[in-house]
GROMACS .gro file of C-alpha atoms in nm:
model
  256
    1MET     CA    1   0.605   1.025   0.818
    2PRO     CA    2   0.760   1.273   0.572
    3THR     CA    3   0.832   1.191   0.210
    4SER     CA    4   1.119   1.292  -0.016
    5VAL     CA    5   0.924   1.180  -0.325
    6SER     CA    6   0.760   1.468  -0.509
    7PHE     CA    7   0.387   1.516  -0.561
    8ALA     CA    8   0.439   1.487  -0.938
    9HIS     CA    9   0.631   1.161  -0.895
   10HIS     CA   10   0.348   1.016  -0.687
   11LEU     CA   11   0.094   1.115  -0.953
   12ASP     CA   12   0.312   0.954  -1.221
   13GLY     CA   13   0.338   0.640  -1.005
   14LEU     CA   14  -0.039   0.632  -0.968
   15ALA     CA   15  -0.086   0.661  -1.346
   16LEU     CA   16   0.167   0.386  -1.419
   17ALA     CA   17   0.018   0.150  -1.160
   18ALA     CA   18  -0.336   0.207  -1.290
   19ALA     CA   19  -0.220   0.131  -1.646
   20ARG     CA   20  -0.043  -0.185  -1.530
   21LEU     CA   21  -0.347  -0.302  -1.332
   22HIS     CA   22  -0.557  -0.256  -1.646
   23ALA     CA   23  -0.308  -0.439  -1.870
   24TYR     CA   24  -0.238  -0.729  -1.632
   25GLY     CA   25  -0.605  -0.767  -1.542
   26ASP     CA   26  -0.706  -0.769  -1.907
   27ALA     CA   27  -0.447  -1.036  -1.982
   28ALA     CA   28  -0.555  -1.250  -1.687
   29GLY     CA   29  -0.931  -1.226  -1.745
   30LEU     CA   30  -1.199  -1.095  -1.511
   31ASP     CA   31  -1.289  -1.433  -1.363
   32THR     CA   32  -0.932  -1.533  -1.279
   33VAL     CA   33  -0.849  -1.586  -0.911
   34VAL     CA   34  -0.590  -1.348  -0.762
   35PRO     CA   35  -0.316  -1.562  -0.593
   36THR     CA   36  -0.212  -1.276  -0.361
   37ALA     CA   37  -0.573  -1.215  -0.249
   38ARG     CA   38  -0.744  -1.552  -0.278
   39ASP     CA   39  -1.092  -1.430  -0.187
   40TRP     CA   40  -1.087  -1.212  -0.499
   41THR     CA   41  -1.116  -1.256  -0.871
   42VAL     CA   42  -0.976  -0.991  -1.103
   43ARG     CA   43  -1.328  -0.848  -1.128
   44ASP     CA   44  -1.335  -0.807  -0.748
   45LEU     CA   45  -0.990  -0.648  -0.755
   46VAL     CA   46  -1.092  -0.397  -1.021
   47ALA     CA   47  -1.415  -0.314  -0.838
   48HIS     CA   48  -1.226  -0.258  -0.512
   49GLN     CA   49  -0.958  -0.039  -0.664
   50GLY     CA   50  -1.204   0.163  -0.866
   51MET     CA   51  -1.412   0.216  -0.551
   52VAL     CA   52  -1.107   0.337  -0.357
   53HIS     CA   53  -1.017   0.582  -0.634
   54ARG     CA   54  -1.370   0.723  -0.630
   55TRP     CA   55  -1.377   0.738  -0.248
   56ALA     CA   56  -1.044   0.926  -0.243
   57THR     CA   57  -1.169   1.163  -0.513
   58SER     CA   58  -1.475   1.248  -0.304
   59VAL     CA   59  -1.253   1.327  -0.004
   60VAL     CA   60  -1.015   1.543  -0.207
   61ARG     CA   61  -1.309   1.732  -0.359
   62GLY     CA   62  -1.479   1.774  -0.021
   63GLU     CA   63  -1.793   1.599  -0.142
   64GLY     CA   64  -1.871   1.414   0.180
   65GLN     CA   65  -1.953   1.048   0.237
   66VAL     CA   66  -1.994   0.802  -0.049
   67ASP     CA   67  -2.156   0.458  -0.048
   68THR     CA   68  -1.850   0.236  -0.094
   69ASP     CA   69  -2.058  -0.084  -0.121
   70ALA     CA   70  -2.264   0.070  -0.401
   71LEU     CA   71  -1.948   0.179  -0.582
   72GLU     CA   72  -1.805  -0.174  -0.565
   73ARG     CA   73  -2.130  -0.314  -0.704
   74GLU     CA   74  -2.113  -0.059  -0.984
   75GLY     CA   75  -1.763  -0.178  -1.070
   76ARG     CA   76  -1.858  -0.547  -1.067
   77GLU     CA   77  -2.162  -0.484  -1.284
   78ALA     CA   78  -1.997  -0.243  -1.531
   79LEU     CA   79  -2.016  -0.353  -1.895
   80ASP     CA   80  -1.646  -0.269  -1.926
   81PRO     CA   81  -1.489  -0.288  -1.577
   82MET     CA   82  -1.144  -0.191  -1.706
   83ALA     CA   83  -1.276   0.128  -1.867
   84TRP     CA   84  -1.463   0.200  -1.541
   85LEU     CA   85  -1.137   0.157  -1.350
   86GLY     CA   86  -0.947   0.387  -1.586
   87HIS     CA   87  -1.214   0.656  -1.567
   88GLY     CA   88  -1.194   0.659  -1.186
   89ALA     CA   89  -0.813   0.679  -1.188
   90ASP     CA   90  -0.821   0.968  -1.437
   91ARG     CA   91  -1.074   1.160  -1.225
   92LEU     CA   92  -0.864   1.107  -0.912
   93ARG     CA   93  -0.547   1.238  -1.074
   94ALA     CA   94  -0.737   1.537  -1.211
   95ALA     CA   95  -0.884   1.613  -0.868
   96LEU     CA   96  -0.540   1.597  -0.707
   97ARG     CA   97  -0.380   1.817  -0.974
   98ARG     CA   98  -0.654   2.079  -0.939
   99ALA     CA   99  -0.659   2.078  -0.558
  100PRO     CA  100  -0.487   2.376  -0.390
  101GLN     CA  101  -0.153   2.310  -0.223
  102ASP     CA  102  -0.308   2.408   0.111
  103LEU     CA  103  -0.600   2.165   0.067
  104ASP     CA  104  -0.764   2.116   0.407
  105VAL     CA  105  -0.936   1.776   0.413
  106TRP     CA  106  -0.928   1.466   0.634
  107PHE     CA  107  -0.649   1.212   0.603
  108PHE     CA  108  -0.638   0.895   0.811
  109LEU     CA  109  -0.267   0.827   0.881
  110PRO     CA  110  -0.068   1.004   1.155
  111ASP     CA  111   0.217   1.248   1.092
  112ALA     CA  112   0.143   1.253   0.718
  113PRO     CA  113   0.243   1.519   0.463
  114ALA     CA  114  -0.011   1.790   0.380
  115PRO     CA  115  -0.342   1.632   0.264
  116ARG     CA  116  -0.302   1.699  -0.109
  117HIS     CA  117   0.033   1.522  -0.116
  118ALA     CA  118  -0.070   1.258   0.140
  119TRP     CA  119  -0.361   1.148  -0.080
  120ALA     CA  120  -0.140   1.136  -0.392
  121ARG     CA  121   0.114   0.927  -0.203
  122ARG     CA  122  -0.146   0.691  -0.056
  123GLN     CA  123  -0.321   0.630  -0.388
  124CYS     CA  124   0.012   0.578  -0.566
  125HIS     CA  125   0.107   0.299  -0.324
  126GLU     CA  126  -0.246   0.159  -0.300
  127THR     CA  127  -0.266   0.122  -0.676
  128THR     CA  128   0.090  -0.013  -0.701
  129VAL     CA  129   0.006  -0.293  -0.455
  130HIS     CA  130  -0.308  -0.385  -0.646
  131ALA     CA  131  -0.125  -0.375  -0.980
  132VAL     CA  132   0.097  -0.646  -0.828
  133ASP     CA  133  -0.221  -0.841  -0.746
  134ALA     CA  134  -0.324  -0.817  -1.111
  135LEU     CA  135   0.024  -0.932  -1.218
  136ALA     CA  136  -0.010  -1.230  -0.982
  137ALA     CA  137  -0.342  -1.318  -1.148
  138LYS     CA  138  -0.180  -1.296  -1.491
  139GLU     CA  139   0.114  -1.517  -1.390
  140GLY     CA  140  -0.087  -1.753  -1.169
  141ARG     CA  141   0.159  -1.710  -0.880
  142VAL     CA  142   0.322  -1.458  -0.650
  143PRO     CA  143   0.550  -1.240  -0.866
  144THR     CA  144   0.909  -1.148  -0.790
  145ALA     CA  145   1.023  -0.794  -0.723
  146ASP     CA  146   1.203  -0.788  -1.058
  147GLU     CA  147   0.879  -0.879  -1.234
  148ALA     CA  148   0.681  -0.617  -1.042
  149ASP     CA  149   0.936  -0.353  -1.155
  150ILE     CA  150   0.889  -0.099  -0.876
  151THR     CA  151   1.162   0.165  -0.847
  152ALA     CA  152   1.374   0.162  -0.532
  153GLU     CA  153   1.274   0.523  -0.456
  154LEU     CA  154   0.900   0.456  -0.465
  155ALA     CA  155   0.940   0.123  -0.284
  156ALA     CA  156   1.134   0.282   0.005
  157ASP     CA  157   0.872   0.557   0.029
  158GLY     CA  158   0.598   0.295   0.042
  159ILE     CA  159   0.778   0.109   0.322
  160ASP     CA  160   0.803   0.439   0.510
  161GLU     CA  161   0.428   0.491   0.481
  162LEU     CA  162   0.354   0.134   0.584
  163LEU     CA  163   0.586   0.114   0.884
  164LEU     CA  164   0.553   0.468   1.019
  165GLY     CA  165   0.189   0.525   0.924
  166PHE     CA  166  -0.011   0.203   0.908
  167ALA     CA  167   0.180  -0.035   1.136
  168THR     CA  168   0.193   0.203   1.433
  169ARG     CA  169  -0.181   0.270   1.447
  170ARG     CA  170  -0.334   0.182   1.782
  171ASP     CA  171  -0.574  -0.077   1.637
  172GLU     CA  172  -0.303  -0.282   1.464
  173GLN     CA  173  -0.225  -0.612   1.639
  174LEU     CA  174   0.148  -0.656   1.578
  175ARG     CA  175   0.220  -0.720   1.945
  176THR     CA  176   0.367  -0.977   2.181
  177THR     CA  177   0.261  -1.083   2.529
  178GLY     CA  178   0.617  -1.201   2.597
  179THR     CA  179   0.941  -1.010   2.629
  180PRO     CA  180   0.954  -0.703   2.403
  181PHE     CA  181   1.201  -0.725   2.117
  182GLU     CA  182   1.354  -0.504   1.849
  183VAL     CA  183   1.328  -0.551   1.476
  184GLU     CA  184   1.544  -0.390   1.212
  185VAL     CA  185   1.415  -0.356   0.855
  186ARG     CA  186   1.693  -0.276   0.611
  187ALA     CA  187   1.682  -0.196   0.240
  188ASP     CA  188   2.009  -0.328   0.106
  189ASP     CA  189   2.005  -0.120  -0.213
  190THR     CA  190   1.903   0.220  -0.076
  191GLY     CA  191   2.056   0.197   0.272
  192ASP     CA  192   1.726   0.288   0.440
  193VAL     CA  193   1.685   0.144   0.790
  194TRP     CA  194   1.376   0.127   1.010
  195ARG     CA  195   1.384   0.009   1.372
  196GLY     CA  196   1.073  -0.118   1.547
  197ARG     CA  197   0.999  -0.225   1.904
  198VAL     CA  198   0.737  -0.499   1.941
  199SER     CA  199   0.572  -0.512   2.283
  200ASP     CA  200   0.224  -0.554   2.431
  201GLY     CA  201   0.133  -0.205   2.307
  202PRO     CA  202   0.124  -0.043   1.963
  203LEU     CA  203   0.433  -0.095   1.750
  204ARG     CA  204   0.689   0.185   1.777
  205VAL     CA  205   0.899   0.253   1.467
  206VAL     CA  206   1.172   0.509   1.400
  207ARG     CA  207   1.393   0.568   1.101
  208GLY     CA  208   1.751   0.462   1.163
  209THR     CA  209   2.073   0.590   1.017
  210GLU     CA  210   2.279   0.275   1.038
  211ALA     CA  211   2.245  -0.096   1.110
  212ARG     CA  212   2.269  -0.194   1.477
  213ASP     CA  213   2.222  -0.513   1.674
  214ALA     CA  214   1.857  -0.618   1.683
  215ASP     CA  215   1.670  -0.930   1.792
  216ALA     CA  216   1.537  -0.971   1.440
  217VAL     CA  217   1.656  -0.839   1.104
  218VAL     CA  218   1.446  -0.832   0.787
  219HIS     CA  219   1.623  -0.720   0.473
  220GLY     CA  220   1.629  -0.727   0.094
  221SER     CA  221   1.605  -0.472  -0.182
  222ALA     CA  222   1.355  -0.191  -0.127
  223ALA     CA  223   1.121  -0.351  -0.382
  224GLN     CA  224   1.149  -0.694  -0.216
  225LEU     CA  225   1.070  -0.537   0.122
  226PHE     CA  226   0.779  -0.337  -0.021
  227LEU     CA  227   0.618  -0.649  -0.167
  228GLY     CA  228   0.700  -0.871   0.128
  229LEU     CA  229   0.575  -0.630   0.394
  230TRP     CA  230   0.253  -0.575   0.197
  231ASN     CA  231   0.219  -0.957   0.197
  232ARG     CA  232   0.262  -0.966  -0.183
  233GLY     CA  233   0.613  -1.111  -0.205
  234GLU     CA  234   0.820  -1.407  -0.092
  235GLU     CA  235   1.172  -1.264  -0.107
  236LEU     CA  236   1.220  -1.130   0.246
  237GLN     CA  237   1.549  -1.233   0.403
  238THR     CA  238   1.577  -1.268   0.780
  239SER     CA  239   1.829  -1.329   1.054
  240GLY     CA  240   1.784  -1.370   1.427
  241ARG     CA  241   1.425  -1.408   1.540
  242ASP     CA  242   1.194  -1.491   1.249
  243VAL     CA  243   0.923  -1.225   1.272
  244VAL     CA  244   0.777  -1.281   0.925
  245PRO     CA  245   0.511  -1.534   1.041
  246LEU     CA  246   0.400  -1.289   1.313
  247TRP     CA  247   0.379  -1.009   1.054
  248ARG     CA  248   0.181  -1.227   0.812
  249GLU     CA  249  -0.064  -1.329   1.086
  250ARG     CA  250  -0.113  -0.997   1.262
  251MET     CA  251  -0.054  -0.721   1.008
  252GLN     CA  252  -0.382  -0.698   0.820
  253VAL     CA  253  -0.377  -0.346   0.679
  254SER     CA  254  -0.708  -0.167   0.633
  255TRP     CA  255  -0.740   0.112   0.377
  256SER     CA  256  -0.911   0.370   0.601
   0.00000   0.00000   0.00000
């Protein structure tokens, strides 16, 4: 699961996403329901993201376990939840910048870059996804990829992390008890291609170099794919077998 996006670019993406989450959440209001995560209000969203930033900071700094439930309560009860969110994002970026390049700490996805860069990448995409949630709360609906304004380079990198890192984990349930089949995911604007084999075991995904015949094809711009595969967008285009309902039902990504 390598990345061609630089460490600095991931840190910049994290900063931009945190600023957007703050701005969109402020505009929506803390008690507004998040259409892309209907169990959450904006206050819940901010508390969750701020908790994740603080959890990641503790890992990068080698500080050991933190009480994630207590951190979420702290975020919900903060007098100024948006300031609390911003403080956590600033501390995370500072911890990543100050960490040595050979940082030796735990990271939870397979075949990842070195931990310092892997954590910058993960928190960039984590915060980008939740900034889209805040935008959905502001607009009162699922936003389009154009509205979310995610660059093709970062979007393709996020798809890489999702398909090669998260989706192939042994505990994910994207499986079939019937005949195995192949899925091609294609970013029309960048030319990136991913090929997956769905069977009764863990999903197997490889990067492709060109489009080939597959039982199912899912395509769109890199940003449309990023949002759609993170279950935050409605612009996925398909041909052949429609695997989107299976993905929506079975692919429930956990953050650790």
